[in-house]
């Protein structure tokens, strides 16, 4: 057995994050840590230590690997066009979420206390927020960001079960983005 | 040792599942870009190939 490190328990953070967001949506803002830290590590350190060591979601998926069929994923799932395509799709969805936050901030749109799963299904999530606690746009961003995090976890769990544990990692937008940064820094080919 | 793991650096997503699986610490991720197998340490057991979510590792005969 390999020696356990503190960072081998970061899957607890992922569970904590989703639990906190179930009670108070404003905790969804903490998800920015998972968004910015990998980027900083890639930009400053030029490595994927986040994916390799600290990614709580990856660890959680690994834990859920017991329910995996352990089948090889189709080749296209780790192909460049799918990975970059999914990254573009994910970032545009992120951009659209930011735009909706802006609309709420500008007063052009009102705050809806729901989350949207898989970019399609609106789920009521109103018990996690009392109107007026913070500015509407702050709450809007929290609902949006939580939706994004939960959506990617759902997709992750589906491919985890169908294919191998951590099959999500083969097309995770954060992974693709950080690998891109590392490849640019190391002057490796991107395609 | 007759066999060795070979990672396809064009497909590798550098997620690091292989390093966690390897009992010989024979794999490193080269500057966040792709997995590199140390041929002096690899015993060709194939654990990494089985675990790789991108399916980019194959076990090959040495010297091929």
mmCIF file of C-alpha atoms in Angstrom, chain A:
data_model
loop_
_atom_site.group_PDB
_atom_site.id
_atom_site.type_symbol
_atom_site.label_atom_id
_atom_site.label_comp_id
_atom_site.label_asym_id
_atom_site.label_seq_id
_atom_site.Cartn_x
_atom_site.Cartn_y
_atom_site.Cartn_z
ATOM 1 C CA UNK A 1 0.000 0.000 0.000
ATOM 2 C CA UNK A 2 1.153 3.461 -0.828
ATOM 3 C CA UNK A 3 1.416 5.985 1.954
ATOM 4 C CA UNK A 4 -1.687 8.158 2.274
ATOM 5 C CA UNK A 5 -1.271 11.916 2.100
ATOM 6 C CA UNK A 6 -3.568 14.664 3.248
ATOM 7 C CA UNK A 7 -4.530 15.346 -0.337
ATOM 8 C CA UNK A 8 -5.823 11.807 -0.766
ATOM 9 C CA UNK A 9 -8.837 12.887 1.251
ATOM 10 C CA UNK A 10 -9.886 15.786 -0.940
ATOM 11 C CA UNK A 11 -12.857 13.758 -2.203
ATOM 12 C CA UNK A 12 -14.408 14.757 1.127
ATOM 13 C CA UNK A 13 -14.217 18.365 -0.018
ATOM 14 C CA UNK A 14 -16.306 17.544 -3.087
ATOM 15 C CA UNK A 15 -18.978 15.881 -0.956
ATOM 16 C CA UNK A 16 -18.879 18.796 1.482
ATOM 17 C CA UNK A 17 -19.237 21.270 -1.387
ATOM 18 C CA UNK A 18 -22.374 19.654 -2.759
ATOM 19 C CA UNK A 19 -23.834 19.215 0.715
ATOM 20 C CA UNK A 20 -23.273 22.864 1.613
ATOM 21 C CA UNK A 21 -24.934 23.949 -1.626
ATOM 22 C CA UNK A 22 -27.910 21.812 -0.750
ATOM 23 C CA UNK A 23 -28.512 23.914 2.345
ATOM 24 C CA UNK A 24 -27.267 27.316 1.297
ATOM 25 C CA UNK A 25 -26.638 28.061 -2.344
ATOM 26 C CA UNK A 26 -24.185 30.852 -1.585
ATOM 27 C CA UNK A 27 -21.585 28.210 -0.737
ATOM 28 C CA UNK A 28 -21.537 27.450 -4.472
ATOM 29 C CA UNK A 29 -19.110 30.362 -4.792
ATOM 30 C CA UNK A 30 -16.493 28.163 -3.134
ATOM 31 C CA UNK A 31 -16.479 26.148 -6.349
ATOM 32 C CA UNK A 32 -14.368 28.922 -7.840
ATOM 33 C CA UNK A 33 -11.485 27.384 -5.895
ATOM 34 C CA UNK A 34 -11.805 24.244 -8.028
ATOM 35 C CA UNK A 35 -11.926 26.436 -11.082
ATOM 36 C CA UNK A 36 -9.009 28.771 -10.391
ATOM 37 C CA UNK A 37 -6.502 26.612 -8.505
ATOM 38 C CA UNK A 38 -5.902 24.174 -11.418
ATOM 39 C CA UNK A 39 -5.438 27.117 -13.764
ATOM 40 C CA UNK A 40 -2.950 28.808 -11.431
ATOM 41 C CA UNK A 41 -1.034 25.570 -10.951
ATOM 42 C CA UNK A 42 -0.854 25.100 -14.720
ATOM 43 C CA UNK A 43 0.061 28.715 -15.462
ATOM 44 C CA UNK A 44 2.622 29.115 -12.678
ATOM 45 C CA UNK A 45 3.846 25.572 -12.109
ATOM 46 C CA UNK A 46 3.417 24.297 -15.657
ATOM 47 C CA UNK A 47 2.068 20.978 -14.475
ATOM 48 C CA UNK A 48 -1.129 19.078 -13.826
ATOM 49 C CA UNK A 49 -0.569 18.493 -10.119
ATOM 50 C CA UNK A 50 -4.225 19.388 -9.618
ATOM 51 C CA UNK A 51 -5.525 16.521 -11.774
ATOM 52 C CA UNK A 52 -2.783 14.203 -10.599
ATOM 53 C CA UNK A 53 -3.120 14.844 -6.883
ATOM 54 C CA UNK A 54 -5.633 17.345 -5.652
ATOM 55 C CA UNK A 55 -8.772 16.878 -7.732
ATOM 56 C CA UNK A 56 -11.477 15.891 -5.263
ATOM 57 C CA UNK A 57 -13.921 15.090 -8.018
ATOM 58 C CA UNK A 58 -11.470 12.690 -9.639
ATOM 59 C CA UNK A 59 -10.927 10.982 -6.300
ATOM 60 C CA UNK A 60 -14.652 10.736 -5.691
ATOM 61 C CA UNK A 61 -15.168 9.198 -9.118
ATOM 62 C CA UNK A 62 -12.380 6.776 -8.326
ATOM 63 C CA UNK A 63 -14.207 5.825 -5.104
ATOM 64 C CA UNK A 64 -17.394 5.336 -7.125
ATOM 65 C CA UNK A 65 -15.381 3.150 -9.465
ATOM 66 C CA UNK A 66 -16.599 0.096 -7.598
ATOM 67 C CA UNK A 67 -19.869 0.492 -9.486
ATOM 68 C CA UNK A 68 -18.092 0.799 -12.818
ATOM 69 C CA UNK A 69 -18.534 -1.720 -15.623
ATOM 70 C CA UNK A 70 -14.804 -1.279 -16.254
ATOM 71 C CA UNK A 71 -15.208 -1.218 -19.988
ATOM 72 C CA UNK A 72 -12.877 0.650 -22.280
ATOM 73 C CA UNK A 73 -14.440 3.953 -23.315
ATOM 74 C CA UNK A 74 -14.982 4.517 -27.040
ATOM 75 C CA UNK A 75 -11.929 6.010 -28.731
ATOM 76 C CA UNK A 76 -13.672 9.251 -29.676
ATOM 77 C CA UNK A 77 -14.136 10.133 -26.019
ATOM 78 C CA UNK A 78 -10.432 10.893 -25.595
ATOM 79 C CA UNK A 79 -10.003 12.244 -29.125
ATOM 80 C CA UNK A 80 -8.795 15.787 -29.681
ATOM 81 C CA UNK A 81 -11.898 17.006 -31.504
ATOM 82 C CA UNK A 82 -14.217 15.743 -28.798
ATOM 83 C CA UNK A 83 -12.058 17.089 -25.965
ATOM 84 C CA UNK A 84 -11.602 20.526 -27.517
ATOM 85 C CA UNK A 85 -15.217 20.511 -28.694
ATOM 86 C CA UNK A 86 -16.492 19.742 -25.212
ATOM 87 C CA UNK A 87 -14.226 22.446 -23.786
ATOM 88 C CA UNK A 88 -15.675 25.013 -26.196
ATOM 89 C CA UNK A 89 -19.215 23.862 -25.389
ATOM 90 C CA UNK A 90 -18.562 23.993 -21.654
ATOM 91 C CA UNK A 91 -16.968 27.421 -21.804
ATOM 92 C CA UNK A 92 -19.823 28.811 -23.879
ATOM 93 C CA UNK A 93 -22.291 27.474 -21.332
ATOM 94 C CA UNK A 94 -20.171 29.107 -18.637
ATOM 95 C CA UNK A 95 -20.193 32.328 -20.631
ATOM 96 C CA UNK A 96 -23.953 32.169 -21.020
ATOM 97 C CA UNK A 97 -24.261 31.706 -17.259
ATOM 98 C CA UNK A 98 -22.078 34.787 -16.713
ATOM 99 C CA UNK A 99 -24.245 36.725 -19.161
ATOM 100 C CA UNK A 100 -27.400 35.737 -17.297
ATOM 101 C CA UNK A 101 -25.737 36.859 -14.087
ATOM 102 C CA UNK A 102 -25.024 40.170 -15.793
ATOM 103 C CA UNK A 103 -28.649 40.463 -16.901
ATOM 104 C CA UNK A 104 -29.792 39.982 -13.318
ATOM 105 C CA UNK A 105 -27.215 42.500 -12.098
ATOM 106 C CA UNK A 106 -28.418 45.004 -14.694
ATOM 107 C CA UNK A 107 -32.017 44.454 -13.652
ATOM 108 C CA UNK A 108 -33.018 43.148 -17.091
ATOM 109 C CA UNK A 109 -33.880 39.745 -15.757
ATOM 110 C CA UNK A 110 -35.168 38.540 -12.431
ATOM 111 C CA UNK A 111 -33.633 35.952 -10.126
ATOM 112 C CA UNK A 112 -35.036 32.451 -10.367
ATOM 113 C CA UNK A 113 -34.301 30.192 -7.440
ATOM 114 C CA UNK A 114 -33.689 27.094 -9.516
ATOM 115 C CA UNK A 115 -30.766 25.107 -10.770
ATOM 116 C CA UNK A 116 -30.504 23.731 -14.280
ATOM 117 C CA UNK A 117 -29.232 20.214 -14.714
ATOM 118 C CA UNK A 118 -27.593 19.046 -17.932
ATOM 119 C CA UNK A 119 -28.345 22.515 -19.365
ATOM 120 C CA UNK A 120 -31.947 21.430 -19.923
ATOM 121 C CA UNK A 121 -33.818 20.524 -16.785
ATOM 122 C CA UNK A 122 -34.858 23.199 -14.357
ATOM 123 C CA UNK A 123 -34.996 21.948 -10.775
ATOM 124 C CA UNK A 124 -36.493 24.019 -7.945
ATOM 125 C CA UNK A 125 -33.782 24.836 -5.405
ATOM 126 C CA UNK A 126 -35.482 27.651 -3.516
ATOM 127 C CA UNK A 127 -35.021 26.305 0.002
ATOM 128 C CA UNK A 128 -31.320 27.093 -0.197
ATOM 129 C CA UNK A 129 -31.809 30.832 -0.426
ATOM 130 C CA UNK A 130 -33.810 33.558 1.271
ATOM 131 C CA UNK A 131 -34.560 36.366 -1.143
ATOM 132 C CA UNK A 132 -32.721 39.560 -0.359
ATOM 133 C CA UNK A 133 -29.874 38.008 1.657
ATOM 134 C CA UNK A 134 -27.368 39.299 -0.881
ATOM 135 C CA UNK A 135 -27.549 41.185 -4.157
ATOM 136 C CA UNK A 136 -29.563 39.224 -6.716
ATOM 137 C CA UNK A 137 -26.652 38.711 -9.083
ATOM 138 C CA UNK A 138 -24.529 37.113 -6.335
ATOM 139 C CA UNK A 139 -27.273 34.559 -5.762
ATOM 140 C CA UNK A 140 -27.795 34.133 -9.506
ATOM 141 C CA UNK A 141 -24.135 33.271 -10.017
ATOM 142 C CA UNK A 142 -24.287 30.790 -7.135
ATOM 143 C CA UNK A 143 -27.300 28.993 -8.644
ATOM 144 C CA UNK A 144 -25.610 28.962 -12.043
ATOM 145 C CA UNK A 145 -22.269 27.769 -10.797
ATOM 146 C CA UNK A 146 -23.798 25.050 -8.671
ATOM 147 C CA UNK A 147 -25.770 23.878 -11.712
ATOM 148 C CA UNK A 148 -22.547 23.623 -13.686
ATOM 149 C CA UNK A 149 -20.761 21.699 -10.952
ATOM 150 C CA UNK A 150 -23.645 19.296 -10.409
ATOM 151 C CA UNK A 151 -24.120 18.774 -14.133
ATOM 152 C CA UNK A 152 -20.490 17.847 -14.666
ATOM 153 C CA UNK A 153 -20.648 15.480 -11.702
ATOM 154 C CA UNK A 154 -23.732 13.785 -13.116
ATOM 155 C CA UNK A 155 -22.059 13.319 -16.502
ATOM 156 C CA UNK A 156 -18.954 12.125 -14.658
ATOM 157 C CA UNK A 157 -20.931 9.530 -12.725
ATOM 158 C CA UNK A 158 -22.706 8.279 -15.848
ATOM 159 C CA UNK A 159 -19.501 7.713 -17.819
ATOM 160 C CA UNK A 160 -17.874 6.368 -14.656
ATOM 161 C CA UNK A 161 -20.506 3.641 -14.479
ATOM 162 C CA UNK A 162 -20.620 2.900 -18.192
ATOM 163 C CA UNK A 163 -16.877 2.861 -18.746
ATOM 164 C CA UNK A 164 -13.846 2.990 -16.474
ATOM 165 C CA UNK A 165 -13.452 4.865 -13.193
ATOM 166 C CA UNK A 166 -12.503 8.470 -13.951
ATOM 167 C CA UNK A 167 -13.610 8.178 -17.581
ATOM 168 C CA UNK A 168 -14.733 11.782 -17.048
ATOM 169 C CA UNK A 169 -11.074 12.829 -16.823
ATOM 170 C CA UNK A 170 -10.512 11.928 -20.455
ATOM 171 C CA UNK A 171 -12.688 14.861 -21.546
ATOM 172 C CA UNK A 172 -12.932 17.031 -18.419
ATOM 173 C CA UNK A 173 -12.856 20.653 -19.635
ATOM 174 C CA UNK A 174 -10.588 21.705 -16.759
ATOM 175 C CA UNK A 175 -8.198 18.888 -17.628
ATOM 176 C CA UNK A 176 -8.191 19.833 -21.303
ATOM 177 C CA UNK A 177 -7.639 23.481 -20.458
ATOM 178 C CA UNK A 178 -4.774 22.852 -18.021
ATOM 179 C CA UNK A 179 -3.139 20.353 -20.376
ATOM 180 C CA UNK A 180 -3.364 22.952 -23.139
ATOM 181 C CA UNK A 181 -1.628 25.519 -20.941
ATOM 182 C CA UNK A 182 1.054 22.991 -19.984
ATOM 183 C CA UNK A 183 1.610 22.018 -23.608
ATOM 184 C CA UNK A 184 1.975 25.642 -24.643
ATOM 185 C CA UNK A 185 4.470 26.190 -21.801
ATOM 186 C CA UNK A 186 6.417 23.044 -22.695
ATOM 187 C CA UNK A 187 6.229 23.912 -26.425
ATOM 188 C CA UNK A 188 4.512 20.623 -27.213
ATOM 189 C CA UNK A 189 2.066 20.122 -30.072
ATOM 190 C CA UNK A 190 -1.531 20.943 -29.193
ATOM 191 C CA UNK A 191 -3.169 18.762 -31.817
#
